[in-house]
Amino acid sequence: MAPNSIHWFRKGLRLHDNPALREAVRGAGTVRCVYFLDPWFAGSSNVGVNRWRFLLQCLEDLDANLRKLNSRLFVIRGQPANVFPRLFKEWKISRLTFEYDSEPFGKERDAAIKKLAMEAGVEVIVKISHTLYDLDKIIELNGGQPPLTYKRFQTLISRLDPPEMPVEPLSDTLMGCCVTPVSEDHGEKYGVPSLEELGFDTEGLPTAVWPGGETEALTRIERHLERKVKQSANFQRTNKRFQLYEIHLNLFLEMNANSLLASPTGLSPYLRFGCLSCRLFYFKLTDLYRKVKKNSSPPLSLYGQLLWREFFYTAATNNPRFDKMEGNPICVRIPWDKNPEALAKWAEARTGFPWIDAIMSQLRQEGWIHHLARHAVACFLTRGDLWISWEEGMKVFEELLLDADWSVNAGSWMWLSCSSFFQQFFHCYCPVGFGRRTDPNGDFIRRYLPILRGFPAKFIYDPWNAPESVQAAAKCIIGVHYPKPMVHHAEASRLNIERMKQIYQQLSRYRGLGLLASVPSTNGNGNGGMMSYSPGEQQPGTNNNNNNNNSHCKSRFNPAEAIFFFS
Amino acid sequence: MKRVFIQHKSPPPDARKKVRRELSEASEVVPASDVSEYDWSRLPQELLLHIFQYLPLLDRAYASQVCRGWNQAFHMPELWRCFEFELNQPASSYLKATHPDLIKQIIKRHSNHLQYVSFKVDSSTESAEAACDILSQLVNCSLKTLGLISTARPSFMEVPKSHFISALTVVFVNSKSLSSLKIDDTPVDDPSLKVLVANNSDTLKLLKMSSCPHVSPAGILCVADQCHGLRELALNYHLLSDELLLALSSEKHVHLEHLRIDVVSENPGQHFHTIKKSSWDAMVRHSPKFNLVMYFFLYEDEFGPFFNEEIPVTHLYFGRSVSKEVLGRVGLHCPRLVELVVCANGLRPLDEELIRIAKHCTQLSAIGLGECEVSCSAFVEFVKMCGRRLSQLSIMEEVLIPDHKYSLDEIHWEVSKHLGRVWFPDMMPTW
């Protein structure tokens, strides 16, 4: 009796390189591809309109591509744990397939579903294809702990076998005799909803700068590689070593005003949703390199974008508190300020620093910002200027940023705020100078903050320093039409460097005067050099409250202290 | 007085083992057969004290609930010499605060035991005021060290000045043997410094007062003149004067160990005074081993008064963009330089400047470069010249520009070779 299969889409929203999907159709009688719209999308319901739209476009694309194979996508409202038992019965399911989700929340959810499936006599097949490697193998190779430095991570993966080749896309041939029963009212019951149906007001919503879907992703990757070939061709004429260098995904060398804008070859949101297989990308890069460099072995830096993503997935997979400061063994306890007003100014692009506000405007409007722009705004919010917790910034990115998934977003925020991963904290991105050096003319600012268009390049990054005449000519008085700067950067950075130094010196027990030596260095296995360094604890034996990882206590006081007090 | 009586609880096995070891070292030898029936409430107080000193406060508190004897031990003066008051409000901080009842207890029973005290406050004025209230009550207190630390925004500056000053004065007047004082970012003023000096001039060794806007150069000069034991001083540049340096180098004065100076620009185009080379020379003559730590937070065009003559700076941090030209001057005029950290420079390579620094700053052992550019060849040359004395080398990956000699992948081997250890540049996530 040929099985009836369900393939459960979560990420991995594609038909190419989808080994779990292939397992669903292999020798099956029927297959139904489902997607659940449940409130736990990406671990929270904090999702903005751009992200919803991107997702819906991905689902539409999947549905369209499945139609070409005489199949359809089944979009189901509700939570998997509640709905699956009914579906197993109704559709007489004996096989359930899905792509492995390495995130702690995902693993928990999947364990529960596996149990349900077992009870219903349903075979469960899970395949790894959202990451290049089996992350558990990396952790095993590192003695049971995820590597906490990128260099250590690179060393480990260079010892592993290369990633598995992408598998063939789903096709008529692969489908074979497998069919999808589609009812007349499929559209009503299981169709992809629209943004309006989800409750969004779409009047005046500009077209998506980043259109979702596998089809778009596959077009983009070809464009992306073409661009790399052109660049390498250019340099072949000049200098051999530069040619090697240019193929590397080192974005900084190409950094100019244009890099800040959304690129038609940008791939990060597609990787996040799984519209583009990371393994496909990996192998296409490898092929390209070999073509240009005639069969030599590609350096790891070629895959930078993919490996960073892999690094954060690995760091997060066994740590359910990866996105928190409290109770997170790899996160330094920093006394961040709670300041909802200041946070709102940052999130809503009203800081009074055009560079920061333009970036946050682009983020809200389009859903993507360049990685250096991310560094700038993350530094400004946390250790640079506002001294607000990285968790707050992470939540804002989660809402607005198309490629921010749980592991990568939390990990990057910890990195950029110097809360983990043994980062040096001395380099502070100046909210005026950094932007000015990247885009001296200020075109980026003018594009996203039209109110400042009238300012000359000289003053557009610090318009509060412009003489009144210039402000009047620009028809924009600072403090009236555009906010004054919300902090005094020199003073804020002086204070914050001092704070960071105090914290790190306490952690590393360093008593010297050096700024660099305050940060403990790692030993070979990237697990922390000094025996006593453990970012989640502060020193014992001190009369200090915040020693205890009482992360689950709601009280602002250590509850046991109440026992002292009878007098 | 409501009291909860708790049964004798048998302490955990490891504690027992510890006590057994202690017992065998104590002058009284107890026969082995008696150990298991030993009455825990009769453990000598000195032993209890010794054990309690290993326990964090919370565990000690639990122990104090076991019996009257242990409760007495808990309140022994020796255990209350050090305390860190943490004052946080839920609206402004994620951290927990010291329980108000505990604070009351300490003031009531232990204020005259306290010697090493610090206050950590969050950014709310309420917390800073609470700190001042506690300080005002420490009238029986003879402190040796006092630290007022703001963990986020400087909330002590929001407290009414008179309230702060009177609280601080209580400490100054009662202590008389204050040796270490950290009052950065507070509204301390010249008159209160006079009170400090009047009562503690013999004992003051460390004074940290960066960003105290109400103090004048005359105020700090008074401290230097009278407190001849001062070894560590931290202040802002506007308080620095030739007279101050000369006072610190006078014969009566001990050798200075650390001088930390923050140079902060309030407004663009601010003008800074200069310090004479002869004043610095006097400092070096008097305290040949002293460390001069300077943190600069200036606009690029405000560096005019600096680095035109030799200056004995050992640790230099540029917190904002600093020009190529200034870094060139650093190479020429800072022979004692041990650590150089540059946040940002710009888009012109610092090749020559780095080589010059390697040549002239023969003590340099730590360098950090943020948003700068250096060609790979020059960088390798720099590392070669410095050799193994470079124990800290923190270079952002984007700083290094590959050239005809080295690519990025090759450079880390070259550098590692010259350093004698595996080295990589610092990375930032790109995804």
mmCIF file of N, CA and C in Angstrom, chain B residues 33-34 83 92 110 137 150 158 176 201 217 321 332 334 358 360-361 364:
data_model
loop_
_atom_site.group_PDB
_atom_site.id
_atom_site.type_symbol
_atom_site.label_atom_id
_atom_site.label_comp_id
_atom_site.label_asym_id
_atom_site.label_seq_id
_atom_site.Cartn_x
_atom_site.Cartn_y
_atom_site.Cartn_z
ATOM 1 N N SER B 33 36.228 9.365 67.096
ATOM 2 C CA SER B 33 34.929 8.785 67.448
ATOM 3 C C SER B 33 33.906 9.850 67.825
ATOM 4 N N ASP B 34 34.403 11.026 68.204
ATOM 5 C CA ASP B 34 33.455 12.070 68.606
ATOM 6 C C ASP B 34 32.950 12.910 67.436
ATOM 7 N N PHE B 83 31.553 45.977 51.549
ATOM 8 C CA PHE B 83 30.193 45.821 51.034
ATOM 9 C C PHE B 83 29.989 46.636 49.771
ATOM 10 N N SER B 92 14.479 51.170 35.453
ATOM 11 C CA SER B 92 15.658 51.624 34.712
ATOM 12 C C SER B 92 16.769 50.603 34.633
ATOM 13 N N HIS B 110 26.228 47.375 61.480
ATOM 14 C CA HIS B 110 27.573 47.195 60.946
ATOM 15 C C HIS B 110 28.240 48.433 60.388
ATOM 16 N N GLN B 137 24.264 58.416 56.474
ATOM 17 C CA GLN B 137 24.046 57.726 57.742
ATOM 18 C C GLN B 137 25.280 57.009 58.257
ATOM 19 N N SER B 150 28.553 54.758 38.690
ATOM 20 C CA SER B 150 27.296 54.723 37.943
ATOM 21 C C SER B 150 27.446 53.718 36.821
ATOM 22 N N GLU B 158 22.491 64.068 38.695
ATOM 23 C CA GLU B 158 21.104 64.547 38.755
ATOM 24 C C GLU B 158 20.675 64.853 40.187
ATOM 25 N N LYS B 176 38.862 59.921 58.057
ATOM 26 C CA LYS B 176 40.204 60.276 58.505
ATOM 27 C C LYS B 176 41.308 59.343 58.036
ATOM 28 N N SER B 201 44.708 63.776 54.372
ATOM 29 C CA SER B 201 45.862 64.038 53.513
ATOM 30 C C SER B 201 46.976 63.022 53.715
ATOM 31 N N PRO B 217 40.956 73.591 38.368
ATOM 32 C CA PRO B 217 42.372 73.237 38.493
ATOM 33 C C PRO B 217 42.932 73.584 39.880
ATOM 34 N N SER B 321 37.804 59.626 15.456
ATOM 35 C CA SER B 321 38.720 59.636 14.340
ATOM 36 C C SER B 321 39.916 60.543 14.628
ATOM 37 N N LEU B 332 56.678 60.307 16.612
ATOM 38 C CA LEU B 332 57.882 61.091 16.885
ATOM 39 C C LEU B 332 58.065 61.415 18.359
ATOM 40 N N CYS B 334 56.382 60.097 21.338
ATOM 41 C CA CYS B 334 55.918 59.269 22.465
ATOM 42 C C CYS B 334 56.814 58.055 22.655
ATOM 43 N N ALA B 358 56.792 51.810 15.160
ATOM 44 C CA ALA B 358 57.562 50.602 15.490
ATOM 45 C C ALA B 358 59.004 50.962 15.795
ATOM 46 N N HIS B 360 60.329 54.047 16.828
ATOM 47 C CA HIS B 360 60.614 54.917 17.967
ATOM 48 C C HIS B 360 59.971 54.485 19.273
ATOM 49 N N CYS B 361 58.866 53.757 19.179
ATOM 50 C CA CYS B 361 58.185 53.373 20.429
ATOM 51 C C CYS B 361 58.644 51.960 20.778
ATOM 52 N N LEU B 364 56.470 49.514 22.871
ATOM 53 C CA LEU B 364 55.103 49.202 22.440
ATOM 54 C C LEU B 364 54.832 47.712 22.487
#
